[in-house]
């Protein structure tokens, strides 16, 4: 695993454990020699995670839409910065560059980005693992909701199982390493998607 895309809030959140968890993940990825790919901003948990990875000697690539450069205070100290024209391009490039995806705590943007890569994985468009780093129990209600989707038959159990959630980043990386994507459904014509 060479590069991991980390989706994270543009705010730091209410609980200091979120900041500590973002720092810990940045440091861990740097220590493992795994390059970080993220949204390229210096605000919120985005900046915290990127700074921690850089300070630990890691490589960090940011992907930021031109229009968000000021609002998300584009990070000027990254190893590589890709400026793109739209949110769609941002997500497509982050997804292409990365071998796996982790969502740290965040808001609607983080949820949207994570949901997209997970649903692409469900469709067999990529075989890359998707994980939630459940710091301070932040994602517990979402995890419960995923189980409700299965229970109410809106989500297949094997697709639910594709969301790897863990409170510990090292354990999450170990689960990524052991991850085997489910077989691509026969009905899927990749050329059409
Ligand atoms: P948030 O979790 O709302 O603080 O946002 C986290 C990151 O997601 C920020 O960098 C937002 O710019 C980004 N974001 C929000 N919506 C989208 C979207 N539709 N496509 C790509 N990035 C987004």
PDB file of C-alpha atoms and ligand atoms in Angstrom:
ATOM      1  CA  UNK A   1       0.000   0.000   0.000  1.00  0.00           C
ATOM      2  CA  UNK A   2       1.785   3.147  -1.207  1.00  0.00           C
ATOM      3  CA  UNK A   3      -0.768   5.920  -0.889  1.00  0.00           C
ATOM      4  CA  UNK A   4      -3.825   6.382   1.308  1.00  0.00           C
ATOM      5  CA  UNK A   5      -6.442   9.065   0.759  1.00  0.00           C
ATOM      6  CA  UNK A   6      -7.644  10.592   4.018  1.00  0.00           C
ATOM      7  CA  UNK A   7     -10.976  12.428   4.052  1.00  0.00           C
ATOM      8  CA  UNK A   8     -11.231  14.761   7.016  1.00  0.00           C
ATOM      9  CA  UNK A   9     -13.253  17.635   8.363  1.00  0.00           C
ATOM     10  CA  UNK A  10     -12.468  21.223   7.470  1.00  0.00           C
ATOM     11  CA  UNK A  11     -13.225  21.902  11.163  1.00  0.00           C
ATOM     12  CA  UNK A  12     -11.492  20.464  14.209  1.00  0.00           C
ATOM     13  CA  UNK A  13     -14.719  19.354  15.883  1.00  0.00           C
ATOM     14  CA  UNK A  14     -15.741  19.669  19.509  1.00  0.00           C
ATOM     15  CA  UNK A  15     -13.693  16.920  21.121  1.00  0.00           C
ATOM     16  CA  UNK A  16      -9.878  17.304  21.444  1.00  0.00           C
ATOM     17  CA  UNK A  17      -9.556  13.571  20.700  1.00  0.00           C
ATOM     18  CA  UNK A  18     -10.368  14.326  17.033  1.00  0.00           C
ATOM     19  CA  UNK A  19      -7.307  16.543  16.703  1.00  0.00           C
ATOM     20  CA  UNK A  20      -5.119  14.024  18.529  1.00  0.00           C
ATOM     21  CA  UNK A  21      -6.433  11.207  16.313  1.00  0.00           C
ATOM     22  CA  UNK A  22      -5.751  13.185  13.126  1.00  0.00           C
ATOM     23  CA  UNK A  23      -2.183  13.859  14.302  1.00  0.00           C
ATOM     24  CA  UNK A  24      -1.705  10.222  15.208  1.00  0.00           C
ATOM     25  CA  UNK A  25      -2.904   9.017  11.802  1.00  0.00           C
ATOM     26  CA  UNK A  26      -0.639  11.497   9.961  1.00  0.00           C
ATOM     27  CA  UNK A  27       2.366  10.357  11.997  1.00  0.00           C
ATOM     28  CA  UNK A  28       1.544   6.668  11.558  1.00  0.00           C
ATOM     29  CA  UNK A  29       1.230   6.929   7.771  1.00  0.00           C
ATOM     30  CA  UNK A  30       4.535   8.830   7.590  1.00  0.00           C
ATOM     31  CA  UNK A  31       6.245   6.225   9.787  1.00  0.00           C
ATOM     32  CA  UNK A  32       4.967   3.428   7.542  1.00  0.00           C
ATOM     33  CA  UNK A  33       6.258   5.239   4.426  1.00  0.00           C
ATOM     34  CA  UNK A  34       2.694   5.593   3.131  1.00  0.00           C
ATOM     35  CA  UNK A  35       2.038   8.783   1.187  1.00  0.00           C
ATOM     36  CA  UNK A  36      -1.011  10.797   2.227  1.00  0.00           C
ATOM     37  CA  UNK A  37      -3.461  12.103  -0.367  1.00  0.00           C
ATOM     38  CA  UNK A  38      -6.018  14.619   0.935  1.00  0.00           C
ATOM     39  CA  UNK A  39      -8.020  17.731   0.080  1.00  0.00           C
ATOM     40  CA  UNK A  40      -5.056  20.117   0.204  1.00  0.00           C
ATOM     41  CA  UNK A  41      -6.372  22.591   2.785  1.00  0.00           C
ATOM     42  CA  UNK A  42      -4.729  23.783   5.975  1.00  0.00           C
ATOM     43  CA  UNK A  43      -7.924  24.298   7.980  1.00  0.00           C
ATOM     44  CA  UNK A  44      -9.473  21.894  10.500  1.00  0.00           C
ATOM     45  CA  UNK A  45      -8.478  18.254  10.761  1.00  0.00           C
ATOM     46  CA  UNK A  46      -7.206  18.435   7.168  1.00  0.00           C
ATOM     47  CA  UNK A  47      -4.389  20.766   8.187  1.00  0.00           C
ATOM     48  CA  UNK A  48      -3.724  18.942  11.461  1.00  0.00           C
ATOM     49  CA  UNK A  49      -3.324  15.558   9.732  1.00  0.00           C
ATOM     50  CA  UNK A  50      -1.201  16.955   6.864  1.00  0.00           C
ATOM     51  CA  UNK A  51       1.105  18.883   9.215  1.00  0.00           C
ATOM     52  CA  UNK A  52       1.625  15.828  11.433  1.00  0.00           C
ATOM     53  CA  UNK A  53       2.524  13.639   8.437  1.00  0.00           C
ATOM     54  CA  UNK A  54       4.934  16.273   7.058  1.00  0.00           C
ATOM     55  CA  UNK A  55       6.562  16.883  10.466  1.00  0.00           C
ATOM     56  CA  UNK A  56       7.191  13.128  10.724  1.00  0.00           C
ATOM     57  CA  UNK A  57       8.970  13.164   7.347  1.00  0.00           C
ATOM     58  CA  UNK A  58       6.046  11.835   5.286  1.00  0.00           C
ATOM     59  CA  UNK A  59       4.999  12.699   1.756  1.00  0.00           C
ATOM     60  CA  UNK A  60       1.689  14.526   1.398  1.00  0.00           C
ATOM     61  CA  UNK A  61      -0.183  15.293  -1.819  1.00  0.00           C
ATOM     62  CA  UNK A  62      -3.076  17.768  -1.771  1.00  0.00           C
ATOM     63  CA  UNK A  63      -5.846  17.972  -4.370  1.00  0.00           C
ATOM     64  CA  UNK A  64      -7.764  21.246  -4.193  1.00  0.00           C
ATOM     65  CA  UNK A  65     -10.230  22.990  -6.492  1.00  0.00           C
ATOM     66  CA  UNK A  66      -9.036  26.466  -7.507  1.00  0.00           C
ATOM     67  CA  UNK A  67     -12.242  27.986  -6.102  1.00  0.00           C
ATOM     68  CA  UNK A  68     -11.611  26.523  -2.623  1.00  0.00           C
ATOM     69  CA  UNK A  69      -7.994  27.678  -2.328  1.00  0.00           C
ATOM     70  CA  UNK A  70      -8.885  30.699  -0.169  1.00  0.00           C
ATOM     71  CA  UNK A  71     -11.747  29.200   1.807  1.00  0.00           C
ATOM     72  CA  UNK A  72      -9.824  26.092   2.833  1.00  0.00           C
ATOM     73  CA  UNK A  73      -6.526  28.007   3.039  1.00  0.00           C
ATOM     74  CA  UNK A  74      -4.533  25.924   0.565  1.00  0.00           C
ATOM     75  CA  UNK A  75      -1.499  24.340   2.242  1.00  0.00           C
ATOM     76  CA  UNK A  76       1.743  25.844   0.905  1.00  0.00           C
ATOM     77  CA  UNK A  77       4.118  23.311   2.416  1.00  0.00           C
ATOM     78  CA  UNK A  78       2.995  20.059   0.760  1.00  0.00           C
ATOM     79  CA  UNK A  79       5.207  17.607  -1.131  1.00  0.00           C
ATOM     80  CA  UNK A  80       2.869  17.911  -4.105  1.00  0.00           C
ATOM     81  CA  UNK A  81      -0.172  20.085  -4.755  1.00  0.00           C
ATOM     82  CA  UNK A  82      -2.634  19.448  -7.590  1.00  0.00           C
ATOM     83  CA  UNK A  83      -5.023  22.265  -8.412  1.00  0.00           C
ATOM     84  CA  UNK A  84      -8.185  21.114 -10.169  1.00  0.00           C
ATOM     85  CA  UNK A  85     -11.260  22.842 -11.602  1.00  0.00           C
ATOM     86  CA  UNK A  86     -14.114  21.171  -9.731  1.00  0.00           C
ATOM     87  CA  UNK A  87     -15.165  19.028  -6.779  1.00  0.00           C
ATOM     88  CA  UNK A  88     -15.767  16.176  -9.200  1.00  0.00           C
ATOM     89  CA  UNK A  89     -12.210  16.373 -10.491  1.00  0.00           C
ATOM     90  CA  UNK A  90     -10.915  16.535  -6.934  1.00  0.00           C
ATOM     91  CA  UNK A  91     -12.646  13.318  -5.921  1.00  0.00           C
ATOM     92  CA  UNK A  92     -11.739  11.527  -9.140  1.00  0.00           C
ATOM     93  CA  UNK A  93      -8.045  12.399  -8.809  1.00  0.00           C
ATOM     94  CA  UNK A  94      -7.891  11.523  -5.105  1.00  0.00           C
ATOM     95  CA  UNK A  95      -9.561   8.180  -5.852  1.00  0.00           C
ATOM     96  CA  UNK A  96      -7.187   7.453  -8.720  1.00  0.00           C
ATOM     97  CA  UNK A  97      -4.031   8.318  -6.750  1.00  0.00           C
ATOM     98  CA  UNK A  98      -4.887   6.313  -3.623  1.00  0.00           C
ATOM     99  CA  UNK A  99      -4.720   2.579  -2.844  1.00  0.00           C
ATOM    100  CA  UNK A 100      -7.172   2.888   0.059  1.00  0.00           C
ATOM    101  CA  UNK A 101      -9.423   5.437   1.798  1.00  0.00           C
ATOM    102  CA  UNK A 102      -9.804   6.500   5.424  1.00  0.00           C
ATOM    103  CA  UNK A 103     -12.397   8.920   6.784  1.00  0.00           C
ATOM    104  CA  UNK A 104     -11.456  10.794   9.931  1.00  0.00           C
ATOM    105  CA  UNK A 105     -14.264  12.628  11.725  1.00  0.00           C
ATOM    106  CA  UNK A 106     -15.772  15.355   9.559  1.00  0.00           C
ATOM    107  CA  UNK A 107     -18.982  16.902   8.292  1.00  0.00           C
ATOM    108  CA  UNK A 108     -21.127  16.581   5.181  1.00  0.00           C
ATOM    109  CA  UNK A 109     -18.136  16.910   2.826  1.00  0.00           C
ATOM    110  CA  UNK A 110     -16.289  14.048   4.506  1.00  0.00           C
ATOM    111  CA  UNK A 111     -19.419  11.895   4.488  1.00  0.00           C
ATOM    112  CA  UNK A 112     -20.064  12.606   0.816  1.00  0.00           C
ATOM    113  CA  UNK A 113     -16.493  11.785  -0.193  1.00  0.00           C
ATOM    114  CA  UNK A 114     -16.484   8.555   1.812  1.00  0.00           C
ATOM    115  CA  UNK A 115     -19.918   7.489   0.566  1.00  0.00           C
ATOM    116  CA  UNK A 116     -18.795   7.970  -3.002  1.00  0.00           C
ATOM    117  CA  UNK A 117     -15.682   5.778  -2.801  1.00  0.00           C
ATOM    118  CA  UNK A 118     -17.604   3.123  -0.889  1.00  0.00           C
ATOM    119  CA  UNK A 119     -20.427   3.053  -3.440  1.00  0.00           C
ATOM    120  CA  UNK A 120     -17.862   2.888  -6.273  1.00  0.00           C
ATOM    121  CA  UNK A 121     -16.332  -0.123  -4.479  1.00  0.00           C
ATOM    122  CA  UNK A 122     -19.799  -1.721  -4.225  1.00  0.00           C
ATOM    123  CA  UNK A 123     -20.148  -1.387  -7.976  1.00  0.00           C
ATOM    124  CA  UNK A 124     -16.781  -3.041  -8.494  1.00  0.00           C
ATOM    125  CA  UNK A 125     -15.291   0.118 -10.004  1.00  0.00           C
ATOM    126  CA  UNK A 126     -12.243  -0.244  -7.748  1.00  0.00           C
ATOM    127  CA  UNK A 127     -10.966  -2.899  -5.316  1.00  0.00           C
ATOM    128  CA  UNK A 128      -9.578  -0.465  -2.718  1.00  0.00           C
ATOM    129  CA  UNK A 129     -10.441  -0.761   0.999  1.00  0.00           C
ATOM    130  CA  UNK A 130     -12.560   1.945   2.667  1.00  0.00           C
ATOM    131  CA  UNK A 131     -12.298   2.577   6.402  1.00  0.00           C
ATOM    132  CA  UNK A 132     -13.779   4.787   9.077  1.00  0.00           C
ATOM    133  CA  UNK A 133     -11.406   5.823  11.852  1.00  0.00           C
ATOM    134  CA  UNK A 134     -13.918   5.933  14.673  1.00  0.00           C
ATOM    135  CA  UNK A 135     -12.267   8.407  17.040  1.00  0.00           C
ATOM    136  CA  UNK A 136     -14.122   9.067  20.289  1.00  0.00           C
ATOM    137  CA  UNK A 137     -17.105   7.054  19.047  1.00  0.00           C
ATOM    138  CA  UNK A 138     -17.893   9.782  16.484  1.00  0.00           C
ATOM    139  CA  UNK A 139     -18.970   7.315  13.801  1.00  0.00           C
ATOM    140  CA  UNK A 140     -20.939   4.961  16.069  1.00  0.00           C
ATOM    141  CA  UNK A 141     -24.356   6.340  14.950  1.00  0.00           C
ATOM    142  CA  UNK A 142     -23.344   5.996  11.276  1.00  0.00           C
ATOM    143  CA  UNK A 143     -22.145   2.424  11.847  1.00  0.00           C
ATOM    144  CA  UNK A 144     -25.486   1.639  13.527  1.00  0.00           C
ATOM    145  CA  UNK A 145     -27.288   3.195  10.563  1.00  0.00           C
ATOM    146  CA  UNK A 146     -25.345   0.971   8.120  1.00  0.00           C
ATOM    147  CA  UNK A 147     -26.553  -2.038  10.100  1.00  0.00           C
ATOM    148  CA  UNK A 148     -30.091  -0.674   9.897  1.00  0.00           C
ATOM    149  CA  UNK A 149     -29.747  -0.430   6.110  1.00  0.00           C
ATOM    150  CA  UNK A 150     -28.924  -4.148   6.050  1.00  0.00           C
ATOM    151  CA  UNK A 151     -31.673  -5.061   8.499  1.00  0.00           C
ATOM    152  CA  UNK A 152     -34.218  -3.117   6.415  1.00  0.00           C
ATOM    153  CA  UNK A 153     -32.898  -4.762   3.218  1.00  0.00           C
ATOM    154  CA  UNK A 154     -31.606  -1.627   1.512  1.00  0.00           C
ATOM    155  CA  UNK A 155     -27.991  -2.811   1.681  1.00  0.00           C
ATOM    156  CA  UNK A 156     -26.435  -6.220   1.122  1.00  0.00           C
ATOM    157  CA  UNK A 157     -24.450  -7.635   4.033  1.00  0.00           C
ATOM    158  CA  UNK A 158     -21.354  -8.072   1.835  1.00  0.00           C
ATOM    159  CA  UNK A 159     -21.505  -4.407   0.866  1.00  0.00           C
ATOM    160  CA  UNK A 160     -21.935  -3.394   4.501  1.00  0.00           C
ATOM    161  CA  UNK A 161     -18.838  -5.456   5.300  1.00  0.00           C
ATOM    162  CA  UNK A 162     -16.818  -3.349   2.863  1.00  0.00           C
ATOM    163  CA  UNK A 163     -16.868  -0.466   5.358  1.00  0.00           C
ATOM    164  CA  UNK A 164     -14.049  -1.289   7.761  1.00  0.00           C
ATOM    165  CA  UNK A 165     -14.474   0.672  10.980  1.00  0.00           C
ATOM    166  CA  UNK A 166     -11.952   0.728  13.795  1.00  0.00           C
ATOM    167  CA  UNK A 167     -11.012   2.899  16.748  1.00  0.00           C
ATOM    168  CA  UNK A 168      -7.313   2.126  16.293  1.00  0.00           C
ATOM    169  CA  UNK A 169      -5.402   3.275  13.177  1.00  0.00           C
ATOM    170  CA  UNK A 170      -2.822   0.468  13.288  1.00  0.00           C
ATOM    171  CA  UNK A 171      -5.571  -2.136  13.438  1.00  0.00           C
ATOM    172  CA  UNK A 172      -7.358  -0.410  10.573  1.00  0.00           C
ATOM    173  CA  UNK A 173      -4.190  -0.611   8.427  1.00  0.00           C
ATOM    174  CA  UNK A 174      -3.812  -4.306   9.317  1.00  0.00           C
ATOM    175  CA  UNK A 175      -7.407  -4.885   8.191  1.00  0.00           C
ATOM    176  CA  UNK A 176      -6.686  -3.000   4.947  1.00  0.00           C
ATOM    177  CA  UNK A 177      -3.729  -5.313   4.305  1.00  0.00           C
ATOM    178  CA  UNK A 178      -5.958  -8.379   4.776  1.00  0.00           C
ATOM    179  CA  UNK A 179      -8.879  -6.953   2.772  1.00  0.00           C
ATOM    180  CA  UNK A 180     -10.272  -9.047  -0.067  1.00  0.00           C
ATOM    181  CA  UNK A 181     -12.874  -7.199  -2.169  1.00  0.00           C
ATOM    182  CA  UNK A 182     -16.064  -9.138  -2.952  1.00  0.00           C
ATOM    183  CA  UNK A 183     -16.439 -10.513  -6.453  1.00  0.00           C
ATOM    184  CA  UNK A 184     -17.718  -7.990  -8.998  1.00  0.00           C
ATOM    185  CA  UNK A 185     -21.403  -8.722  -9.679  1.00  0.00           C
ATOM    186  CA  UNK A 186     -21.993 -10.490 -12.987  1.00  0.00           C
ATOM    187  CA  UNK A 187     -24.659  -7.998 -14.048  1.00  0.00           C
ATOM    188  CA  UNK A 188     -22.174  -5.142 -13.943  1.00  0.00           C
ATOM    189  CA  UNK A 189     -20.912  -3.963 -17.281  1.00  0.00           C
ATOM    190  CA  UNK A 190     -17.899  -1.834 -16.375  1.00  0.00           C
ATOM    191  CA  UNK A 191     -18.014  -0.123 -19.757  1.00  0.00           C
ATOM    192  CA  UNK A 192     -21.407   1.360 -18.877  1.00  0.00           C
ATOM    193  CA  UNK A 193     -20.385   2.921 -15.535  1.00  0.00           C
TER     194      UNK A 193
HETATM  195  P1  LIG B   1     -16.454  18.852   5.764  1.00  0.00           P
HETATM  196  O1  LIG B   1     -16.404  17.431   6.206  1.00  0.00           O
HETATM  197  O2  LIG B   1     -17.826  19.318   5.367  1.00  0.00           O
HETATM  198  O3  LIG B   1     -15.759  19.787   6.706  1.00  0.00           O
HETATM  199  O4  LIG B   1     -15.636  18.900   4.394  1.00  0.00           O
HETATM  200  C1  LIG B   1     -14.434  18.196   4.263  1.00  0.00           C
HETATM  201  C2  LIG B   1     -13.857  18.393   2.888  1.00  0.00           C
HETATM  202  O5  LIG B   1     -14.766  17.870   1.922  1.00  0.00           O
HETATM  203  C3  LIG B   1     -13.622  19.848   2.504  1.00  0.00           C
HETATM  204  O6  LIG B   1     -12.345  19.906   1.882  1.00  0.00           O
HETATM  205  C4  LIG B   1     -14.724  20.111   1.489  1.00  0.00           C
HETATM  206  O7  LIG B   1     -14.318  21.057   0.537  1.00  0.00           O
HETATM  207  C5  LIG B   1     -14.847  18.766   0.829  1.00  0.00           C
HETATM  208  N1  LIG B   1     -16.083  18.572   0.089  1.00  0.00           N
HETATM  209  C6  LIG B   1     -17.341  18.921   0.443  1.00  0.00           C
HETATM  210  N2  LIG B   1     -18.242  18.540  -0.492  1.00  0.00           N
HETATM  211  C7  LIG B   1     -17.524  17.955  -1.491  1.00  0.00           C
HETATM  212  C8  LIG B   1     -17.848  17.373  -2.746  1.00  0.00           C
HETATM  213  N3  LIG B   1     -19.130  17.284  -3.169  1.00  0.00           N
HETATM  214  N4  LIG B   1     -16.851  16.889  -3.515  1.00  0.00           N
HETATM  215  C9  LIG B   1     -15.555  16.960  -3.085  1.00  0.00           C
HETATM  216  N5  LIG B   1     -15.172  17.490  -1.921  1.00  0.00           N
HETATM  217  C10 LIG B   1     -16.136  17.991  -1.121  1.00  0.00           C
END
